[in-house]
Coordinates of N, CA and C in Angstrom, one line a residue:
M1 N 2.0 13.3 11.2 CA 0.8 12.4 11.2 C 1.2 10.9 11.2
G2 N 2.4 10.6 10.9 CA 2.8 9.2 10.9 C 2.3 8.5 9.6
N3 N 2.9 7.3 9.3 CA 2.5 6.6 8.1 C 1.1 5.9 8.3
K4 N 0.3 6.0 7.3 CA -1.0 5.4 7.3 C -1.2 4.4 6.2
V5 N -1.6 3.1 6.6 CA -1.6 2.1 5.6 C -3.0 1.4 5.8
F6 N -3.7 1.2 4.7 CA -5.0 0.5 4.8 C -5.0 -0.7 3.8
I7 N -5.4 -1.8 4.4 CA -5.4 -3.1 3.7 C -6.8 -3.5 3.6
T8 N -7.2 -4.0 2.4 CA -8.6 -4.5 2.2 C -8.6 -5.7 1.2
G9 N -9.8 -6.2 1.0 CA -9.9 -7.4 0.1 C -11.3 -8.0 0.2
T10 N -11.4 -9.2 -0.2 CA -12.7 -9.8 -0.3 C -13.2 -10.5 1.0
G11 N -12.3 -10.6 1.9 CA -12.5 -11.5 3.0 C -11.9 -12.8 2.7
R12 N -11.5 -13.7 3.6 CA -10.9 -15.0 3.4 C -9.7 -14.9 2.4
C13 N -8.9 -13.7 2.6 CA -7.8 -13.5 1.7 C -6.6 -13.1 2.4
G14 N -6.5 -13.2 3.7 CA -5.3 -12.9 4.5 C -5.1 -11.5 5.0
T15 N -6.1 -10.7 4.9 CA -6.0 -9.3 5.4 C -5.6 -9.2 6.9
K16 N -6.3 -10.0 7.7 CA -6.1 -9.9 9.1 C -4.8 -10.5 9.4
A17 N -4.3 -11.5 8.8 CA -3.0 -12.1 9.1 C -1.9 -11.1 8.7
I18 N -2.0 -10.4 7.6 CA -1.0 -9.5 7.2 C -1.0 -8.2 8.1
A19 N -2.2 -7.8 8.6 CA -2.2 -6.7 9.5 C -1.5 -7.0 10.8
E20 N -1.8 -8.2 11.3 CA -1.1 -8.7 12.6 C 0.4 -8.8 12.3
A21 N 0.8 -9.4 11.2 CA 2.2 -9.5 10.9 C 3.0 -8.1 10.8
F22 N 2.2 -7.1 10.5 CA 2.8 -5.7 10.5 C 2.6 -5.0 11.9
G23 N 2.0 -5.7 12.8 CA 1.7 -5.0 14.1 C 0.6 -4.0 14.1
G24 N -0.3 -4.2 13.1 CA -1.5 -3.3 12.9 C -2.8 -3.9 13.6
V25 N -3.9 -3.2 13.2 CA -5.2 -3.6 13.8 C -6.1 -4.1 12.7
H26 N -7.2 -4.7 13.1 CA -8.1 -5.3 12.1 C -9.5 -4.7 12.4
E27 N -10.2 -4.2 11.3 CA -11.5 -3.6 11.5 C -11.6 -2.6 12.5
Y28 N -10.8 -1.5 12.4 CA -10.8 -0.4 13.4 C -12.2 0.3 13.3
N29 N -12.8 0.4 14.5 CA -14.1 1.1 14.7 C -15.2 0.5 13.9
V30 N -15.1 -0.8 13.5 CA -16.2 -1.4 12.7 C -17.2 -2.0 13.7
W31 N -16.8 -2.6 14.7 CA -17.7 -3.4 15.6 C -18.0 -2.5 16.8
E32 N -17.2 -1.6 17.2 CA -17.4 -0.7 18.4 C -17.6 0.7 17.9
G33 N -17.8 1.6 18.9 CA -17.9 3.0 18.5 C -19.1 3.2 17.6
P34 N -18.8 3.7 16.4 CA -19.9 4.0 15.5 C -20.6 2.7 14.9
R35 N -20.0 1.6 15.1 CA -20.6 0.3 14.6 C -20.9 0.3 13.1
I36 N -19.8 0.5 12.3 CA -19.9 0.6 10.9 C -20.6 -0.7 10.3
V37 N -20.4 -1.8 11.1 CA -20.9 -3.0 10.6 C -22.4 -3.0 10.3
Q38 N -23.1 -2.1 10.9 CA -24.6 -2.1 10.8 C -25.0 -1.8 9.4
Y39 N -24.1 -1.1 8.6 CA -24.5 -0.7 7.3 C -24.3 -1.9 6.3
F40 N -23.8 -3.0 6.7 CA -23.6 -4.2 5.9 C -24.6 -5.3 6.3
Q41 N -25.4 -5.1 7.2 CA -26.2 -6.2 7.8 C -27.7 -6.2 7.3
E42 N -28.1 -5.1 6.5 CA -29.5 -5.1 6.0 C -29.8 -6.3 5.1
K43 N -30.8 -7.0 5.3 CA -31.1 -8.1 4.4 C -31.8 -7.7 3.1
N44 N -31.4 -8.2 2.0 CA -32.0 -7.9 0.7 C -32.2 -6.4 0.5
P45 N -31.1 -5.6 0.6 CA -31.2 -4.2 0.3 C -31.6 -3.9 -1.1
K46 N -32.5 -2.9 -1.2 CA -33.0 -2.5 -2.5 C -32.1 -1.6 -3.3
K47 N -31.2 -0.9 -2.6 CA -30.3 0.1 -3.3 C -29.0 0.0 -2.6
Y48 N -28.0 0.6 -3.2 CA -26.6 0.7 -2.8 C -26.5 1.7 -1.7
I49 N -26.3 1.4 -0.5 CA -26.3 2.3 0.6 C -25.1 3.3 0.5
F50 N -24.1 3.0 -0.2 CA -22.9 3.9 -0.3 C -23.0 4.7 -1.6
A51 N -24.2 4.8 -2.2 CA -24.3 5.6 -3.4 C -24.2 7.1 -3.1
D52 N -24.6 7.5 -1.9 CA -24.7 8.9 -1.5 C -23.3 9.3 -0.9
N53 N -22.7 10.2 -1.6 CA -21.3 10.6 -1.2 C -21.3 11.2 0.2
E54 N -22.2 12.0 0.5 CA -22.3 12.7 1.8 C -22.4 11.6 2.9
F55 N -23.1 10.6 2.7 CA -23.2 9.5 3.6 C -21.8 8.8 3.8
R56 N -21.3 8.5 2.6 CA -19.9 7.9 2.6 C -18.9 8.7 3.4
E57 N -18.9 10.1 3.2 CA -18.0 11.0 3.9 C -18.3 10.9 5.4
Y58 N -19.6 10.8 5.8 CA -19.9 10.6 7.2 C -19.4 9.3 7.8
V59 N -19.5 8.3 7.0 CA -19.0 6.9 7.5 C -17.5 7.0 7.8
V60 N -16.8 7.5 6.8 CA -15.3 7.6 6.9 C -14.9 8.5 8.1
D61 N -15.6 9.6 8.3 CA -15.3 10.5 9.4 C -15.6 9.8 10.7
Q62 N -16.7 9.0 10.8 CA -17.0 8.2 12.0 C -15.9 7.2 12.3
M63 N -15.5 6.5 11.2 CA -14.5 5.4 11.4 C -13.2 5.9 11.9
F64 N -12.7 7.0 11.4 CA -11.4 7.5 11.6 C -11.3 8.8 12.3
S65 N -12.3 9.2 13.0 CA -12.3 10.5 13.8 C -11.2 10.5 14.9
D66 N -10.9 9.4 15.5 CA -9.9 9.4 16.5 C -8.7 8.5 16.2
I67 N -8.4 8.5 15.0 CA -7.3 7.7 14.4 C -6.0 8.2 15.1
P68 N -5.1 7.3 15.5 CA -3.8 7.7 16.1 C -3.1 8.6 15.2
T69 N -2.3 9.6 15.8 CA -1.6 10.5 14.9 C -0.2 9.9 14.5
D70 N 0.2 8.8 15.2 CA 1.5 8.2 14.7 C 1.1 7.1 13.7
D71 N 2.1 6.2 13.5 CA 1.9 5.2 12.5 C 0.7 4.4 12.7
F72 N 0.0 4.0 11.7 CA -1.3 3.3 11.8 C -1.5 2.4 10.6
L73 N -1.8 1.2 10.9 CA -2.2 0.2 9.8 C -3.5 -0.5 10.2
D74 N -4.4 -0.5 9.3 CA -5.7 -1.2 9.6 C -6.1 -2.1 8.4
S75 N -6.5 -3.3 8.6 CA -7.1 -4.1 7.6 C -8.6 -4.2 7.8
D76 N -9.4 -3.9 6.7 CA -10.8 -3.8 6.8 C -11.3 -4.1 5.4
N77 N -12.1 -5.2 5.2 CA -12.6 -5.5 3.9 C -13.8 -4.6 3.5
S78 N -14.4 -3.9 4.5 CA -15.5 -3.0 4.1 C -14.9 -1.7 3.4
L79 N -13.7 -1.5 3.5 CA -13.1 -0.3 2.9 C -13.1 -0.3 1.4
T80 N -13.4 -1.5 0.8 CA -13.6 -1.4 -0.7 C -14.6 -0.4 -1.2
H81 N -15.6 -0.1 -0.3 CA -16.6 0.8 -0.6 C -16.2 2.3 -0.4
L82 N -15.1 2.5 0.2 CA -14.7 3.8 0.7 C -13.3 4.3 0.5
L83 N -12.5 3.5 -0.3 CA -11.1 3.8 -0.5 C -10.8 5.2 -1.0
D84 N -11.6 5.7 -1.9 CA -11.4 7.0 -2.5 C -11.5 8.1 -1.5
L85 N -12.5 8.0 -0.6 CA -12.7 9.0 0.5 C -11.6 8.9 1.6
V86 N -11.2 7.6 1.9 CA -10.1 7.5 2.9 C -8.9 8.1 2.3
Y87 N -8.6 7.9 1.0 CA -7.5 8.6 0.4 C -7.6 10.2 0.5
N88 N -8.8 10.6 0.2 CA -9.0 12.2 0.3 C -8.8 12.7 1.8
K89 N -9.0 11.8 2.8 CA -8.8 12.2 4.1 C -7.3 12.1 4.6
F90 N -6.7 11.1 4.0 CA -5.3 10.8 4.3 C -4.5 10.7 3.0
T91 N -4.2 11.8 2.4 CA -3.6 11.8 1.0 C -2.2 11.2 0.9
D92 N -1.5 11.0 2.0 CA -0.3 10.3 1.9 C -0.3 8.9 2.2
A93 N -1.5 8.4 2.5 CA -1.7 7.0 2.9 C -1.4 6.0 1.8
K94 N -1.1 4.7 2.2 CA -0.8 3.7 1.2 C -2.0 2.6 1.4
F95 N -2.3 2.0 0.2 CA -3.5 1.1 0.1 C -3.0 -0.2 -0.5
I96 N -3.4 -1.3 0.2 CA -3.1 -2.6 -0.3 C -4.3 -3.5 -0.5
L97 N -4.4 -4.0 -1.7 CA -5.5 -5.0 -2.0 C -4.9 -6.4 -1.8
C98 N -5.4 -7.2 -0.9 CA -4.9 -8.6 -0.8 C -5.9 -9.5 -1.6
V99 N -5.2 -10.3 -2.4 CA -5.9 -11.1 -3.4 C -5.6 -12.6 -3.1
R100 N -6.6 -13.4 -3.2 CA -6.4 -14.9 -3.1 C -7.0 -15.5 -4.3
D101 N -6.4 -16.6 -4.8 CA -6.9 -17.4 -5.8 C -8.4 -17.6 -5.7
G102 N -9.1 -17.2 -6.7 CA -10.6 -17.2 -6.6 C -11.2 -18.5 -6.3
R103 N -10.6 -19.6 -6.7 CA -11.1 -20.9 -6.4 C -10.9 -21.2 -5.0
D104 N -9.8 -20.8 -4.3 CA -9.7 -21.0 -2.9 C -10.6 -20.1 -2.1
Y105 N -10.9 -18.9 -2.6 CA -11.9 -18.1 -2.0 C -13.2 -18.8 -2.0
V106 N -13.6 -19.3 -3.2 CA -14.9 -19.9 -3.3 C -15.1 -21.0 -2.3
T107 N -14.1 -21.9 -2.2 CA -14.1 -23.0 -1.2 C -14.2 -22.5 0.2
S108 N -13.4 -21.5 0.5 CA -13.5 -21.0 1.9 C -14.9 -20.3 2.2
A109 N -15.3 -19.5 1.2 CA -16.6 -18.8 1.4 C -17.7 -19.8 1.5
A110 N -17.7 -20.7 0.6 CA -18.8 -21.7 0.6 C -18.9 -22.5 1.9
N111 N -17.7 -22.8 2.5 CA -17.7 -23.5 3.7 C -18.0 -22.7 4.9
R112 N -18.3 -21.4 4.7 CA -18.8 -20.5 5.7 C -20.3 -20.0 5.3
N113 N -20.8 -20.6 4.2 CA -22.2 -20.4 3.8 C -22.4 -19.0 3.4
W114 N -21.4 -18.2 2.9 CA -21.5 -16.8 2.5 C -22.5 -16.7 1.4
H115 N -22.6 -17.7 0.5 CA -23.5 -17.6 -0.6 C -25.0 -17.6 -0.1
A116 N -25.3 -17.9 1.1 CA -26.6 -17.9 1.6 C -27.0 -16.6 2.2
Y117 N -26.0 -15.7 2.4 CA -26.3 -14.4 3.0 C -27.1 -13.6 2.0
S118 N -27.9 -12.6 2.5 CA -28.6 -11.8 1.5 C -28.3 -10.3 1.7
C119 N -27.2 -10.0 2.3 CA -26.8 -8.6 2.6 C -25.8 -8.2 1.5
L120 N -25.4 -6.9 1.7 CA -24.4 -6.3 0.7 C -23.2 -7.1 0.6
D121 N -22.7 -7.2 -0.7 CA -21.5 -8.0 -1.0 C -21.7 -9.4 -1.1
H122 N -22.8 -9.9 -0.7 CA -23.0 -11.4 -0.8 C -24.2 -11.7 -1.8
K123 N -24.8 -10.7 -2.3 CA -25.9 -10.9 -3.2 C -26.0 -9.7 -4.1
P124 N -26.3 -9.9 -5.4 CA -26.4 -8.6 -6.3 C -27.6 -7.8 -5.8
L125 N -27.4 -6.5 -6.1 CA -28.6 -5.5 -5.8 C -29.5 -5.7 -7.1
P126 N -30.8 -5.2 -6.9 CA -31.8 -5.4 -7.9 C -31.4 -4.9 -9.3
N127 N -30.5 -3.9 -9.4 CA -30.1 -3.3 -10.7 C -28.8 -3.9 -11.2
E128 N -28.3 -5.0 -10.5 CA -27.0 -5.5 -10.9 C -27.0 -6.8 -11.6
E129 N -26.0 -7.1 -12.4 CA -25.9 -8.4 -13.1 C -26.1 -9.6 -12.2
Y130 N -26.7 -10.6 -12.6 CA -27.0 -11.8 -12.0 C -28.1 -11.8 -10.9
Y131 N -28.7 -10.6 -10.7 CA -29.8 -10.5 -9.7 C -30.9 -11.4 -10.0
N132 N -31.4 -11.4 -11.3 CA -32.5 -12.1 -11.7 C -32.3 -13.6 -11.8
E133 N -31.0 -14.0 -12.0 CA -30.6 -15.4 -12.1 C -30.2 -16.0 -10.7
W134 N -30.1 -15.2 -9.7 CA -29.5 -15.6 -8.5 C -30.0 -16.9 -7.9
D135 N -31.3 -17.0 -7.8 CA -31.9 -18.2 -7.2 C -31.6 -19.5 -7.9
N136 N -31.2 -19.4 -9.1 CA -30.9 -20.6 -10.0 C -29.4 -20.9 -10.1
M137 N -28.6 -20.0 -9.5 CA -27.1 -20.2 -9.6 C -26.6 -21.1 -8.6
S138 N -25.5 -21.8 -8.9 CA -24.9 -22.8 -8.0 C -24.1 -22.1 -6.9
I139 N -23.7 -22.8 -5.9 CA -22.9 -22.3 -4.8 C -21.6 -21.7 -5.4
I140 N -20.9 -22.4 -6.3 CA -19.7 -22.0 -6.9 C -20.0 -20.6 -7.7
Q141 N -21.0 -20.6 -8.4 CA -21.3 -19.4 -9.2 C -21.6 -18.1 -8.3
K142 N -22.3 -18.4 -7.2 CA -22.6 -17.3 -6.3 C -21.3 -16.8 -5.7
N143 N -20.4 -17.7 -5.2 CA -19.2 -17.2 -4.5 C -18.2 -16.6 -5.5
A144 N -18.2 -17.2 -6.7 CA -17.4 -16.6 -7.8 C -17.8 -15.2 -8.1
W145 N -19.1 -14.9 -8.1 CA -19.6 -13.6 -8.4 C -19.1 -12.7 -7.3
S146 N -19.2 -13.1 -6.0 CA -18.7 -12.3 -4.8 C -17.3 -12.0 -4.9
W147 N -16.4 -12.9 -5.3 CA -15.0 -12.7 -5.5 C -14.8 -11.6 -6.5
V148 N -15.4 -11.7 -7.7 CA -15.2 -10.7 -8.7 C -15.7 -9.4 -8.3
Y149 N -16.9 -9.4 -7.8 CA -17.6 -8.1 -7.4 C -16.8 -7.3 -6.4
K150 N -16.3 -7.9 -5.4 CA -15.5 -7.1 -4.4 C -14.1 -6.7 -4.9
N151 N -13.4 -7.7 -5.6 CA -12.1 -7.4 -6.2 C -12.2 -6.2 -7.2
Q152 N -13.2 -6.3 -8.1 CA -13.3 -5.3 -9.1 C -13.6 -4.0 -8.6
R153 N -14.4 -3.9 -7.6 CA -14.7 -2.6 -6.9 C -13.4 -2.0 -6.4
C154 N -12.5 -2.8 -5.8 CA -11.3 -2.2 -5.3 C -10.4 -1.8 -6.4
L155 N -10.3 -2.6 -7.5 CA -9.5 -2.1 -8.6 C -10.0 -0.8 -9.2
D156 N -11.3 -0.7 -9.2 CA -11.9 0.6 -9.8 C -11.5 1.8 -8.8
M157 N -11.6 1.5 -7.5 CA -11.1 2.5 -6.5 C -9.7 2.9 -6.6
F158 N -8.8 1.9 -7.0 CA -7.4 2.2 -7.1 C -7.2 3.1 -8.2
K159 N -8.0 3.2 -9.2 CA -7.9 4.2 -10.3 C -8.0 5.6 -9.9
L160 N -8.6 5.8 -8.7 CA -8.8 7.2 -8.1 C -7.6 7.6 -7.2
I161 N -6.7 6.7 -7.0 CA -5.6 6.9 -6.1 C -4.3 6.9 -6.8
P162 N -3.3 7.7 -6.5 CA -2.0 7.6 -7.3 C -1.5 6.2 -7.2
E163 N -1.0 5.8 -8.4 CA -0.5 4.3 -8.6 C 0.6 4.0 -7.6
E164 N 1.5 4.9 -7.2 CA 2.6 4.6 -6.4 C 2.1 4.4 -4.9
Q165 N 0.8 4.7 -4.6 CA 0.3 4.6 -3.3 C -0.6 3.3 -3.1
T166 N -0.6 2.5 -4.2 CA -1.4 1.3 -4.2 C -0.5 0.1 -4.5
Y167 N -1.0 -1.1 -3.9 CA -0.2 -2.3 -4.1 C -1.1 -3.5 -4.0
I168 N -0.9 -4.4 -4.9 CA -1.7 -5.6 -5.0 C -0.8 -6.7 -4.5
F169 N -1.2 -7.4 -3.4 CA -0.5 -8.5 -2.8 C -1.3 -9.8 -2.9
K170 N -0.7 -10.8 -3.6 CA -1.3 -12.1 -3.7 C -0.9 -12.9 -2.4
V171 N -1.9 -13.4 -1.7 CA -1.6 -14.1 -0.5 C -0.7 -15.3 -0.7
E172 N -0.8 -15.9 -1.9 CA 0.1 -17.1 -2.2 C 1.6 -16.7 -2.2
D173 N 1.9 -15.4 -2.3 CA 3.3 -15.0 -2.3 C 3.9 -14.8 -0.9
S174 N 3.1 -15.2 0.0 CA 3.6 -15.2 1.4 C 4.7 -16.2 1.6
K175 N 4.9 -17.1 0.7 CA 5.9 -18.1 0.8 C 7.2 -17.6 0.0
D176 N 7.1 -16.5 -0.6 CA 8.2 -16.0 -1.4 C 8.9 -14.8 -0.7
D177 N 10.2 -15.1 -0.3 CA 10.9 -14.1 0.5 C 11.0 -12.7 -0.2
N178 N 11.3 -12.8 -1.5 CA 11.5 -11.6 -2.3 C 10.2 -10.7 -2.4
K179 N 9.1 -11.5 -2.5 CA 7.7 -10.8 -2.6 C 7.5 -10.1 -1.2
L180 N 7.8 -10.8 -0.2 CA 7.6 -10.2 1.1 C 8.5 -9.0 1.5
K181 N 9.7 -9.0 0.9 CA 10.5 -7.8 1.0 C 10.0 -6.7 0.3
Q182 N 9.4 -6.9 -0.9 CA 8.8 -5.9 -1.7 C 7.6 -5.3 -0.9
L183 N 6.8 -6.2 -0.3 CA 5.6 -5.7 0.4 C 6.1 -4.9 1.6
E184 N 7.1 -5.3 2.3 CA 7.6 -4.7 3.5 C 8.2 -3.3 3.1
S185 N 8.9 -3.2 1.9 CA 9.4 -2.0 1.5 C 8.3 -1.0 1.2
F186 N 7.2 -1.5 0.6 CA 6.1 -0.6 0.2 C 5.4 -0.1 1.5
V187 N 5.1 -0.9 2.5 CA 4.5 -0.5 3.7 C 5.3 0.5 4.6
G188 N 6.6 0.0 4.7 CA 7.5 0.9 5.5 C 7.5 0.5 6.9
F189 N 6.8 -0.6 7.3 CA 6.8 -1.2 8.7 C 7.5 -2.5 8.6
E190 N 8.1 -2.9 9.8 CA 8.7 -4.2 9.8 C 7.7 -5.4 9.8
L191 N 8.0 -6.4 9.0 CA 7.0 -7.5 8.8 C 7.5 -8.7 9.6
D192 N 6.6 -9.2 10.5 CA 6.9 -10.5 11.2 C 6.5 -11.7 10.3
I193 N 7.5 -12.2 9.6 CA 7.2 -13.3 8.7 C 6.6 -14.6 9.3
D194 N 7.1 -14.9 10.5 CA 6.5 -16.0 11.2 C 5.1 -15.9 11.5
T195 N 4.6 -14.7 11.9 CA 3.1 -14.6 12.0 C 2.4 -14.7 10.8
L196 N 3.0 -14.2 9.7 CA 2.3 -14.2 8.4 C 2.2 -15.7 7.9
R197 N 3.3 -16.4 8.1 CA 3.3 -17.7 7.4 C 2.7 -18.8 8.3
H198 N 2.8 -18.7 9.6 CA 2.6 -19.9 10.5 C 1.4 -19.8 11.4
K199 N 1.0 -18.5 11.7 CA -0.1 -18.4 12.6 C -1.5 -18.3 11.9
K200 N -2.4 -19.2 12.3 CA -3.7 -19.2 11.7 C -4.5 -18.1 12.3
V201 N -4.9 -17.2 11.5 CA -5.7 -16.0 11.9 C -7.0 -16.1 11.3
N202 N -8.1 -16.1 12.1 CA -9.5 -16.1 11.5 C -9.7 -17.3 10.6
S203 N -9.2 -18.5 11.1 CA -9.2 -19.7 10.2 C -10.7 -20.2 10.0
N204 N -10.8 -20.9 9.0 CA -12.2 -21.2 8.5 C -12.8 -22.3 9.4
N205 N -14.2 -22.1 9.5 CA -15.0 -23.1 10.2 C -15.6 -24.0 9.0
Q206 N -14.9 -25.1 8.8 CA -15.2 -26.0 7.7 C -16.6 -26.6 7.9
T207 N -17.4 -26.6 6.8 CA -18.7 -27.3 6.8 C -18.6 -28.4 5.7
N208 N -17.5 -28.5 5.0 CA -17.4 -29.5 4.0 C -18.4 -29.4 2.9
V209 N -18.9 -28.2 2.7 CA -19.9 -28.0 1.6 C -19.2 -28.1 0.3
M210 N -17.9 -27.6 0.2 CA -17.2 -27.4 -1.0 C -15.8 -28.0 -0.9
P211 N -15.5 -29.0 -1.9 CA -14.1 -29.5 -1.8 C -13.1 -28.5 -2.3
Y212 N -11.9 -28.8 -2.0 CA -10.8 -27.9 -2.4 C -10.6 -28.0 -4.0
K213 N -10.0 -27.0 -4.6 CA -10.0 -26.9 -6.0 C -9.4 -28.1 -6.7
A214 N -8.5 -28.8 -6.1 CA -7.9 -29.9 -6.7 C -8.9 -31.1 -6.9
D215 N -9.9 -31.0 -6.2 CA -11.0 -32.1 -6.3 C -12.2 -31.6 -7.1
W216 N -12.2 -30.5 -7.7 CA -13.3 -30.0 -8.4 C -13.5 -30.8 -9.7
T217 N -14.8 -31.0 -10.0 CA -15.1 -31.7 -11.2 C -15.0 -30.7 -12.4
E218 N -15.1 -31.2 -13.6 CA -15.0 -30.3 -14.8 C -16.2 -29.3 -14.8
E219 N -17.3 -29.8 -14.4 CA -18.5 -28.9 -14.3 C -18.3 -27.8 -13.4
M220 N -17.7 -28.1 -12.2 CA -17.5 -27.1 -11.2 C -16.5 -26.0 -11.7
K221 N -15.4 -26.5 -12.4 CA -14.4 -25.6 -13.0 C -15.1 -24.6 -14.0
H222 N -16.0 -25.2 -14.8 CA -16.7 -24.4 -15.8 C -17.6 -23.4 -15.2
E223 N -18.3 -23.8 -14.1 CA -19.1 -22.8 -13.4 C -18.3 -21.6 -12.9
F224 N -17.2 -21.9 -12.4 CA -16.4 -20.8 -11.8 C -15.8 -20.0 -13.0
D225 N -15.3 -20.6 -14.0 CA -14.7 -19.8 -15.1 C -15.6 -19.0 -15.9
D226 N -16.9 -19.4 -15.9 CA -17.9 -18.6 -16.6 C -18.0 -17.2 -16.0
I227 N -17.8 -17.1 -14.7 CA -17.9 -15.8 -14.1 C -16.6 -15.2 -13.7
A228 N -15.5 -16.0 -13.4 CA -14.4 -15.4 -12.8 C -13.1 -15.4 -13.7
S229 N -13.2 -16.1 -14.9 CA -11.9 -16.3 -15.6 C -11.2 -15.1 -16.0
N230 N -11.9 -14.0 -16.4 CA -11.2 -12.8 -16.8 C -10.4 -12.1 -15.7
L231 N -11.0 -12.1 -14.5 CA -10.2 -11.6 -13.4 C -9.1 -12.4 -12.9
M232 N -9.3 -13.7 -13.0 CA -8.3 -14.7 -12.7 C -7.1 -14.4 -13.6
K233 N -7.3 -14.2 -14.9 CA -6.3 -13.9 -15.8 C -5.6 -12.5 -15.5
K234 N -6.4 -11.5 -15.1 CA -5.8 -10.2 -14.8 C -4.9 -10.3 -13.6
F235 N -5.2 -11.2 -12.6 CA -4.3 -11.4 -11.5 C -3.2 -12.5 -11.7
N236 N -3.1 -12.9 -12.9 CA -2.1 -14.0 -13.3 C -2.3 -15.3 -12.6
Y237 N -3.5 -15.6 -12.3 CA -3.7 -17.0 -11.8 C -3.9 -18.0 -13.0
Y238 N -4.3 -17.4 -14.1 CA -4.4 -18.2 -15.4 C -3.4 -17.5 -16.4
E239 N -2.9 -18.3 -17.3 CA -2.1 -17.7 -18.3 C -3.0 -17.3 -19.4

């Protein structure tokens, strides 16, 4: 069956660049074929579409029904909803969570206006924390929520997969040769370091809504930390 590797994350965290550096693909069967993207486009959903396990199994089967039998690497941030079932389908597969400093994610997401989206992963569902406060939350708070929400879901999914088949890679470690060797060893494919370090993949369309973290005010830092500080500590961005 060949080696199977699945990379996921929050978006704006380097998943596409890493996939290309390993010679893999990005968002396999998401935009074409079964168009998995449709399940993420409903505005103001009232319930979690992936709560139904039979539906989740259907989606995974649709996504990977014609997966190549040899080596295969795919990066897809929608997989945070499906990792456990992807593991059930490919029990020898490896799974990577790409993580980016939450403050940099917030800047990047804000400059793409992700906080204004009303679809899944961009706004809490009616039964979730912050739903009632959403309209009064700042741009930083909304994007900080999104960063925590998606990363935490993936961490929870990783608990359902053998630890030796999961890996957390911080995109900031792309500058560290030793960290890249560790990543390459885990994946089992050759890594093109030049592609990872120097090629801009899916670069941001800046709207200048949000300054970079070095220019954040104390109020902006507090807004972010109120929501994201615990996970920032877990990922060792804060001591």
